[in-house]
């Protein structure tokens, strides 16, 4: 039984939550977009995986707004910014330097541009193993305090990651 739990723990981080292939994103990073619900133009400064698919961070004059692709009208034009290209891509396997005793290999589940620096989203801990009789299914493991959840995803810098060879 211990070997099965260890195998699950070690493969969780590089098993994509969406299946075998990374689904295409609807809007490119740094692409100019329009949000009809907000009646605001902006540009895509981040994307991350959620239960419903890709969620996009759109920088507008009113701040950064997180929306699904169904609420975005893409322009096909990239925002002219003089920044370095991202080091990694969505779905890429990387070594996570701060994995402690856990598995080192992780998958990039999100990217975001904040203050002209790229951040990457990886899982820092696996989801809690739950019995079939446990109430509901939750993407985040329950904490020790009732009603509180711990996010298992973390935003990290390129310094925290290295490419899997």
mmCIF file with all atom_site columns, C-alpha atoms in Angstrom:
data_model
loop_
_atom_site.group_PDB
_atom_site.id
_atom_site.type_symbol
_atom_site.label_atom_id
_atom_site.label_alt_id
_atom_site.label_comp_id
_atom_site.label_asym_id
_atom_site.label_entity_id
_atom_site.label_seq_id
_atom_site.pdbx_PDB_ins_code
_atom_site.Cartn_x
_atom_site.Cartn_y
_atom_site.Cartn_z
_atom_site.occupancy
_atom_site.B_iso_or_equiv
_atom_site.pdbx_formal_charge
_atom_site.auth_seq_id
_atom_site.auth_comp_id
_atom_site.auth_asym_id
_atom_site.auth_atom_id
_atom_site.pdbx_PDB_model_num
ATOM 1   C CA . UNK A 1 1   ? 0.000   0.000  0.000   1.00 0.00 ? 1   UNK A CA 1
ATOM 2   C CA . UNK A 1 2   ? 2.822   2.409  0.805   1.00 0.00 ? 2   UNK A CA 1
ATOM 3   C CA . UNK A 1 3   ? 4.311   1.941  -2.688  1.00 0.00 ? 3   UNK A CA 1
ATOM 4   C CA . UNK A 1 4   ? 0.980   2.892  -4.303  1.00 0.00 ? 4   UNK A CA 1
ATOM 5   C CA . UNK A 1 5   ? 0.721   6.050  -2.208  1.00 0.00 ? 5   UNK A CA 1
ATOM 6   C CA . UNK A 1 6   ? 4.338   6.949  -3.004  1.00 0.00 ? 6   UNK A CA 1
ATOM 7   C CA . UNK A 1 7   ? 3.716   6.367  -6.736  1.00 0.00 ? 7   UNK A CA 1
ATOM 8   C CA . UNK A 1 8   ? 0.640   8.620  -6.630  1.00 0.00 ? 8   UNK A CA 1
ATOM 9   C CA . UNK A 1 9   ? 2.570   11.277 -4.736  1.00 0.00 ? 9   UNK A CA 1
ATOM 10  C CA . UNK A 1 10  ? 5.501   11.278 -7.163  1.00 0.00 ? 10  UNK A CA 1
ATOM 11  C CA . UNK A 1 11  ? 3.448   11.327 -10.373 1.00 0.00 ? 11  UNK A CA 1
ATOM 12  C CA . UNK A 1 12  ? 0.846   13.877 -9.271  1.00 0.00 ? 12  UNK A CA 1
ATOM 13  C CA . UNK A 1 13  ? 3.009   16.896 -9.985  1.00 0.00 ? 13  UNK A CA 1
ATOM 14  C CA . UNK A 1 14  ? 3.637   16.121 -13.627 1.00 0.00 ? 14  UNK A CA 1
ATOM 15  C CA . UNK A 1 15  ? 0.250   14.604 -14.468 1.00 0.00 ? 15  UNK A CA 1
ATOM 16  C CA . UNK A 1 16  ? -1.732  17.398 -16.116 1.00 0.00 ? 16  UNK A CA 1
ATOM 17  C CA . UNK A 1 17  ? -5.150  18.034 -14.553 1.00 0.00 ? 17  UNK A CA 1
ATOM 18  C CA . UNK A 1 18  ? -6.637  18.341 -18.052 1.00 0.00 ? 18  UNK A CA 1
ATOM 19  C CA . UNK A 1 19  ? -5.660  14.903 -19.388 1.00 0.00 ? 19  UNK A CA 1
ATOM 20  C CA . UNK A 1 20  ? -3.021  13.961 -21.941 1.00 0.00 ? 20  UNK A CA 1
ATOM 21  C CA . UNK A 1 21  ? -2.508  17.225 -23.864 1.00 0.00 ? 21  UNK A CA 1
ATOM 22  C CA . UNK A 1 22  ? -2.374  20.858 -22.823 1.00 0.00 ? 22  UNK A CA 1
ATOM 23  C CA . UNK A 1 23  ? -5.462  22.558 -24.295 1.00 0.00 ? 23  UNK A CA 1
ATOM 24  C CA . UNK A 1 24  ? -4.802  25.627 -26.422 1.00 0.00 ? 24  UNK A CA 1
ATOM 25  C CA . UNK A 1 25  ? -5.193  29.025 -24.826 1.00 0.00 ? 25  UNK A CA 1
ATOM 26  C CA . UNK A 1 26  ? -7.692  31.396 -26.444 1.00 0.00 ? 26  UNK A CA 1
ATOM 27  C CA . UNK A 1 27  ? -5.679  34.578 -25.866 1.00 0.00 ? 27  UNK A CA 1
ATOM 28  C CA . UNK A 1 28  ? -1.916  34.990 -26.078 1.00 0.00 ? 28  UNK A CA 1
ATOM 29  C CA . UNK A 1 29  ? 0.040   36.549 -23.258 1.00 0.00 ? 29  UNK A CA 1
ATOM 30  C CA . UNK A 1 30  ? 0.451   40.311 -23.893 1.00 0.00 ? 30  UNK A CA 1
ATOM 31  C CA . UNK A 1 31  ? -2.401  40.272 -26.460 1.00 0.00 ? 31  UNK A CA 1
ATOM 32  C CA . UNK A 1 32  ? -4.691  43.315 -26.535 1.00 0.00 ? 32  UNK A CA 1
ATOM 33  C CA . UNK A 1 33  ? -8.271  42.341 -25.633 1.00 0.00 ? 33  UNK A CA 1
ATOM 34  C CA . UNK A 1 34  ? -11.672 43.859 -24.908 1.00 0.00 ? 34  UNK A CA 1
ATOM 35  C CA . UNK A 1 35  ? -13.903 42.865 -21.975 1.00 0.00 ? 35  UNK A CA 1
ATOM 36  C CA . UNK A 1 36  ? -17.546 43.509 -22.943 1.00 0.00 ? 36  UNK A CA 1
ATOM 37  C CA . UNK A 1 37  ? -18.852 42.910 -19.405 1.00 0.00 ? 37  UNK A CA 1
ATOM 38  C CA . UNK A 1 38  ? -16.506 45.594 -18.022 1.00 0.00 ? 38  UNK A CA 1
ATOM 39  C CA . UNK A 1 39  ? -16.645 47.741 -21.177 1.00 0.00 ? 39  UNK A CA 1
ATOM 40  C CA . UNK A 1 40  ? -12.886 48.009 -20.890 1.00 0.00 ? 40  UNK A CA 1
ATOM 41  C CA . UNK A 1 41  ? -9.867  47.363 -23.098 1.00 0.00 ? 41  UNK A CA 1
ATOM 42  C CA . UNK A 1 42  ? -6.755  45.721 -21.684 1.00 0.00 ? 42  UNK A CA 1
ATOM 43  C CA . UNK A 1 43  ? -4.114  43.117 -22.340 1.00 0.00 ? 43  UNK A CA 1
ATOM 44  C CA . UNK A 1 44  ? -3.570  39.577 -21.147 1.00 0.00 ? 44  UNK A CA 1
ATOM 45  C CA . UNK A 1 45  ? -0.913  39.573 -18.422 1.00 0.00 ? 45  UNK A CA 1
ATOM 46  C CA . UNK A 1 46  ? -1.473  36.054 -17.102 1.00 0.00 ? 46  UNK A CA 1
ATOM 47  C CA . UNK A 1 47  ? -3.125  32.688 -17.556 1.00 0.00 ? 47  UNK A CA 1
ATOM 48  C CA . UNK A 1 48  ? -3.687  29.833 -15.111 1.00 0.00 ? 48  UNK A CA 1
ATOM 49  C CA . UNK A 1 49  ? -5.535  26.519 -15.032 1.00 0.00 ? 49  UNK A CA 1
ATOM 50  C CA . UNK A 1 50  ? -8.784  26.337 -13.044 1.00 0.00 ? 50  UNK A CA 1
ATOM 51  C CA . UNK A 1 51  ? -11.517 23.711 -12.726 1.00 0.00 ? 51  UNK A CA 1
ATOM 52  C CA . UNK A 1 52  ? -13.380 25.300 -15.639 1.00 0.00 ? 52  UNK A CA 1
ATOM 53  C CA . UNK A 1 53  ? -10.369 25.619 -17.967 1.00 0.00 ? 53  UNK A CA 1
ATOM 54  C CA . UNK A 1 54  ? -7.948  28.469 -18.537 1.00 0.00 ? 54  UNK A CA 1
ATOM 55  C CA . UNK A 1 55  ? -8.522  31.634 -16.525 1.00 0.00 ? 55  UNK A CA 1
ATOM 56  C CA . UNK A 1 56  ? -7.014  34.857 -17.876 1.00 0.00 ? 56  UNK A CA 1
ATOM 57  C CA . UNK A 1 57  ? -5.656  37.863 -15.963 1.00 0.00 ? 57  UNK A CA 1
ATOM 58  C CA . UNK A 1 58  ? -6.452  41.013 -17.933 1.00 0.00 ? 58  UNK A CA 1
ATOM 59  C CA . UNK A 1 59  ? -4.696  44.296 -17.070 1.00 0.00 ? 59  UNK A CA 1
ATOM 60  C CA . UNK A 1 60  ? -7.047  47.255 -17.510 1.00 0.00 ? 60  UNK A CA 1
ATOM 61  C CA . UNK A 1 61  ? -7.099  50.861 -16.323 1.00 0.00 ? 61  UNK A CA 1
ATOM 62  C CA . UNK A 1 62  ? -9.268  49.620 -13.423 1.00 0.00 ? 62  UNK A CA 1
ATOM 63  C CA . UNK A 1 63  ? -6.732  46.974 -12.345 1.00 0.00 ? 63  UNK A CA 1
ATOM 64  C CA . UNK A 1 64  ? -6.230  43.302 -13.104 1.00 0.00 ? 64  UNK A CA 1
ATOM 65  C CA . UNK A 1 65  ? -9.417  41.346 -13.757 1.00 0.00 ? 65  UNK A CA 1
ATOM 66  C CA . UNK A 1 66  ? -9.581  37.524 -13.856 1.00 0.00 ? 66  UNK A CA 1
ATOM 67  C CA . UNK A 1 67  ? -11.994 36.159 -16.477 1.00 0.00 ? 67  UNK A CA 1
ATOM 68  C CA . UNK A 1 68  ? -12.651 32.975 -18.505 1.00 0.00 ? 68  UNK A CA 1
ATOM 69  C CA . UNK A 1 69  ? -12.089 33.053 -22.274 1.00 0.00 ? 69  UNK A CA 1
ATOM 70  C CA . UNK A 1 70  ? -15.848 33.333 -22.922 1.00 0.00 ? 70  UNK A CA 1
ATOM 71  C CA . UNK A 1 71  ? -15.726 36.918 -21.557 1.00 0.00 ? 71  UNK A CA 1
ATOM 72  C CA . UNK A 1 72  ? -12.862 38.085 -23.799 1.00 0.00 ? 72  UNK A CA 1
ATOM 73  C CA . UNK A 1 73  ? -12.778 39.497 -27.304 1.00 0.00 ? 73  UNK A CA 1
ATOM 74  C CA . UNK A 1 74  ? -9.266  39.009 -28.677 1.00 0.00 ? 74  UNK A CA 1
ATOM 75  C CA . UNK A 1 75  ? -7.677  41.493 -31.072 1.00 0.00 ? 75  UNK A CA 1
ATOM 76  C CA . UNK A 1 76  ? -4.795  39.411 -32.363 1.00 0.00 ? 76  UNK A CA 1
ATOM 77  C CA . UNK A 1 77  ? -2.424  42.323 -31.638 1.00 0.00 ? 77  UNK A CA 1
ATOM 78  C CA . UNK A 1 78  ? 0.350   42.035 -29.069 1.00 0.00 ? 78  UNK A CA 1
ATOM 79  C CA . UNK A 1 79  ? 0.965   44.789 -26.543 1.00 0.00 ? 79  UNK A CA 1
ATOM 80  C CA . UNK A 1 80  ? 4.335   46.407 -27.360 1.00 0.00 ? 80  UNK A CA 1
ATOM 81  C CA . UNK A 1 81  ? 6.402   45.857 -24.226 1.00 0.00 ? 81  UNK A CA 1
ATOM 82  C CA . UNK A 1 82  ? 10.163  45.601 -23.996 1.00 0.00 ? 82  UNK A CA 1
ATOM 83  C CA . UNK A 1 83  ? 10.438  42.643 -21.665 1.00 0.00 ? 83  UNK A CA 1
ATOM 84  C CA . UNK A 1 84  ? 12.333  39.387 -21.762 1.00 0.00 ? 84  UNK A CA 1
ATOM 85  C CA . UNK A 1 85  ? 10.549  36.373 -23.241 1.00 0.00 ? 85  UNK A CA 1
ATOM 86  C CA . UNK A 1 86  ? 9.275   33.840 -20.671 1.00 0.00 ? 86  UNK A CA 1
ATOM 87  C CA . UNK A 1 87  ? 11.802  31.201 -19.598 1.00 0.00 ? 87  UNK A CA 1
ATOM 88  C CA . UNK A 1 88  ? 9.170   28.423 -19.550 1.00 0.00 ? 88  UNK A CA 1
ATOM 89  C CA . UNK A 1 89  ? 5.847   27.629 -21.256 1.00 0.00 ? 89  UNK A CA 1
ATOM 90  C CA . UNK A 1 90  ? 2.490   26.313 -20.056 1.00 0.00 ? 90  UNK A CA 1
ATOM 91  C CA . UNK A 1 91  ? 2.543   22.558 -19.513 1.00 0.00 ? 91  UNK A CA 1
ATOM 92  C CA . UNK A 1 92  ? 6.356   22.362 -19.452 1.00 0.00 ? 92  UNK A CA 1
ATOM 93  C CA . UNK A 1 93  ? 8.003   20.042 -16.919 1.00 0.00 ? 93  UNK A CA 1
ATOM 94  C CA . UNK A 1 94  ? 10.484  21.805 -14.638 1.00 0.00 ? 94  UNK A CA 1
ATOM 95  C CA . UNK A 1 95  ? 12.559  21.036 -11.564 1.00 0.00 ? 95  UNK A CA 1
ATOM 96  C CA . UNK A 1 96  ? 11.265  22.904 -8.510  1.00 0.00 ? 96  UNK A CA 1
ATOM 97  C CA . UNK A 1 97  ? 14.264  23.910 -6.382  1.00 0.00 ? 97  UNK A CA 1
ATOM 98  C CA . UNK A 1 98  ? 12.290  24.208 -3.140  1.00 0.00 ? 98  UNK A CA 1
ATOM 99  C CA . UNK A 1 99  ? 10.523  20.849 -3.199  1.00 0.00 ? 99  UNK A CA 1
ATOM 100 C CA . UNK A 1 100 ? 12.153  19.727 0.085   1.00 0.00 ? 100 UNK A CA 1
ATOM 101 C CA . UNK A 1 101 ? 11.797  15.938 0.391   1.00 0.00 ? 101 UNK A CA 1
ATOM 102 C CA . UNK A 1 102 ? 9.043   15.686 -2.216  1.00 0.00 ? 102 UNK A CA 1
ATOM 103 C CA . UNK A 1 103 ? 9.364   15.045 -5.925  1.00 0.00 ? 103 UNK A CA 1
ATOM 104 C CA . UNK A 1 104 ? 11.342  17.742 -7.733  1.00 0.00 ? 104 UNK A CA 1
ATOM 105 C CA . UNK A 1 105 ? 9.577   17.641 -11.119 1.00 0.00 ? 105 UNK A CA 1
ATOM 106 C CA . UNK A 1 106 ? 6.552   19.916 -11.523 1.00 0.00 ? 106 UNK A CA 1
ATOM 107 C CA . UNK A 1 107 ? 4.414   21.140 -14.418 1.00 0.00 ? 107 UNK A CA 1
ATOM 108 C CA . UNK A 1 108 ? 3.855   24.824 -15.232 1.00 0.00 ? 108 UNK A CA 1
ATOM 109 C CA . UNK A 1 109 ? 0.120   25.370 -14.637 1.00 0.00 ? 109 UNK A CA 1
ATOM 110 C CA . UNK A 1 110 ? 0.089   29.139 -15.070 1.00 0.00 ? 110 UNK A CA 1
ATOM 111 C CA . UNK A 1 111 ? 2.111   32.183 -16.096 1.00 0.00 ? 111 UNK A CA 1
ATOM 112 C CA . UNK A 1 112 ? 1.774   35.816 -15.145 1.00 0.00 ? 112 UNK A CA 1
ATOM 113 C CA . UNK A 1 113 ? 3.584   39.053 -15.910 1.00 0.00 ? 113 UNK A CA 1
ATOM 114 C CA . UNK A 1 114 ? 3.834   41.242 -12.802 1.00 0.00 ? 114 UNK A CA 1
ATOM 115 C CA . UNK A 1 115 ? 5.976   44.388 -12.715 1.00 0.00 ? 115 UNK A CA 1
ATOM 116 C CA . UNK A 1 116 ? 7.735   43.322 -15.939 1.00 0.00 ? 116 UNK A CA 1
ATOM 117 C CA . UNK A 1 117 ? 8.783   39.978 -14.411 1.00 0.00 ? 117 UNK A CA 1
ATOM 118 C CA . UNK A 1 118 ? 7.428   36.522 -15.293 1.00 0.00 ? 118 UNK A CA 1
ATOM 119 C CA . UNK A 1 119 ? 6.016   34.327 -12.522 1.00 0.00 ? 119 UNK A CA 1
ATOM 120 C CA . UNK A 1 120 ? 5.073   30.679 -12.940 1.00 0.00 ? 120 UNK A CA 1
ATOM 121 C CA . UNK A 1 121 ? 2.431   28.626 -11.146 1.00 0.00 ? 121 UNK A CA 1
ATOM 122 C CA . UNK A 1 122 ? 3.317   25.133 -9.896  1.00 0.00 ? 122 UNK A CA 1
ATOM 123 C CA . UNK A 1 123 ? 1.848   22.799 -7.313  1.00 0.00 ? 123 UNK A CA 1
ATOM 124 C CA . UNK A 1 124 ? 3.849   23.018 -4.097  1.00 0.00 ? 124 UNK A CA 1
ATOM 125 C CA . UNK A 1 125 ? 1.963   20.152 -2.463  1.00 0.00 ? 125 UNK A CA 1
ATOM 126 C CA . UNK A 1 126 ? -0.233  17.338 -3.664  1.00 0.00 ? 126 UNK A CA 1
ATOM 127 C CA . UNK A 1 127 ? -3.943  17.257 -2.911  1.00 0.00 ? 127 UNK A CA 1
ATOM 128 C CA . UNK A 1 128 ? -4.998  15.425 0.213   1.00 0.00 ? 128 UNK A CA 1
ATOM 129 C CA . UNK A 1 129 ? -5.920  11.791 -0.263  1.00 0.00 ? 129 UNK A CA 1
ATOM 130 C CA . UNK A 1 130 ? -9.576  11.382 0.633   1.00 0.00 ? 130 UNK A CA 1
ATOM 131 C CA . UNK A 1 131 ? -11.846 8.430  1.201   1.00 0.00 ? 131 UNK A CA 1
ATOM 132 C CA . UNK A 1 132 ? -14.849 7.977  -1.137  1.00 0.00 ? 132 UNK A CA 1
ATOM 133 C CA . UNK A 1 133 ? -17.091 8.578  1.892   1.00 0.00 ? 133 UNK A CA 1
ATOM 134 C CA . UNK A 1 134 ? -15.605 12.045 2.539   1.00 0.00 ? 134 UNK A CA 1
ATOM 135 C CA . UNK A 1 135 ? -17.987 14.909 1.824   1.00 0.00 ? 135 UNK A CA 1
ATOM 136 C CA . UNK A 1 136 ? -17.677 16.407 -1.655  1.00 0.00 ? 136 UNK A CA 1
ATOM 137 C CA . UNK A 1 137 ? -14.576 16.670 -3.748  1.00 0.00 ? 137 UNK A CA 1
ATOM 138 C CA . UNK A 1 138 ? -12.382 19.682 -3.198  1.00 0.00 ? 138 UNK A CA 1
ATOM 139 C CA . UNK A 1 139 ? -9.412  20.785 -5.291  1.00 0.00 ? 139 UNK A CA 1
ATOM 140 C CA . UNK A 1 140 ? -7.738  22.217 -2.186  1.00 0.00 ? 140 UNK A CA 1
ATOM 141 C CA . UNK A 1 141 ? -6.965  20.032 0.847   1.00 0.00 ? 141 UNK A CA 1
ATOM 142 C CA . UNK A 1 142 ? -8.744  20.962 4.037   1.00 0.00 ? 142 UNK A CA 1
ATOM 143 C CA . UNK A 1 143 ? -6.673  22.664 6.705   1.00 0.00 ? 143 UNK A CA 1
ATOM 144 C CA . UNK A 1 144 ? -6.809  21.830 10.383  1.00 0.00 ? 144 UNK A CA 1
ATOM 145 C CA . UNK A 1 145 ? -9.275  24.682 10.947  1.00 0.00 ? 145 UNK A CA 1
ATOM 146 C CA . UNK A 1 146 ? -12.868 23.929 9.882   1.00 0.00 ? 146 UNK A CA 1
ATOM 147 C CA . UNK A 1 147 ? -14.045 25.961 6.906   1.00 0.00 ? 147 UNK A CA 1
ATOM 148 C CA . UNK A 1 148 ? -10.511 26.949 5.845   1.00 0.00 ? 148 UNK A CA 1
ATOM 149 C CA . UNK A 1 149 ? -8.715  25.747 2.724   1.00 0.00 ? 149 UNK A CA 1
ATOM 150 C CA . UNK A 1 150 ? -5.038  25.740 1.866   1.00 0.00 ? 150 UNK A CA 1
ATOM 151 C CA . UNK A 1 151 ? -4.096  26.577 -1.705  1.00 0.00 ? 151 UNK A CA 1
ATOM 152 C CA . UNK A 1 152 ? -1.755  23.937 -3.112  1.00 0.00 ? 152 UNK A CA 1
ATOM 153 C CA . UNK A 1 153 ? -0.636  26.127 -6.021  1.00 0.00 ? 153 UNK A CA 1
ATOM 154 C CA . UNK A 1 154 ? 2.212   28.628 -5.710  1.00 0.00 ? 154 UNK A CA 1
ATOM 155 C CA . UNK A 1 155 ? 3.555   31.426 -7.893  1.00 0.00 ? 155 UNK A CA 1
ATOM 156 C CA . UNK A 1 156 ? 7.349   31.201 -8.210  1.00 0.00 ? 156 UNK A CA 1
ATOM 157 C CA . UNK A 1 157 ? 10.140  33.017 -10.062 1.00 0.00 ? 157 UNK A CA 1
ATOM 158 C CA . UNK A 1 158 ? 12.323  31.547 -12.833 1.00 0.00 ? 158 UNK A CA 1
ATOM 159 C CA . UNK A 1 159 ? 15.093  31.382 -10.210 1.00 0.00 ? 159 UNK A CA 1
ATOM 160 C CA . UNK A 1 160 ? 13.058  28.714 -8.363  1.00 0.00 ? 160 UNK A CA 1
ATOM 161 C CA . UNK A 1 161 ? 12.818  26.486 -11.457 1.00 0.00 ? 161 UNK A CA 1
ATOM 162 C CA . UNK A 1 162 ? 15.178  24.750 -13.851 1.00 0.00 ? 162 UNK A CA 1
ATOM 163 C CA . UNK A 1 163 ? 14.415  22.998 -17.110 1.00 0.00 ? 163 UNK A CA 1
ATOM 164 C CA . UNK A 1 164 ? 13.998  19.212 -17.033 1.00 0.00 ? 164 UNK A CA 1
ATOM 165 C CA . UNK A 1 165 ? 16.594  17.653 -19.314 1.00 0.00 ? 165 UNK A CA 1
#
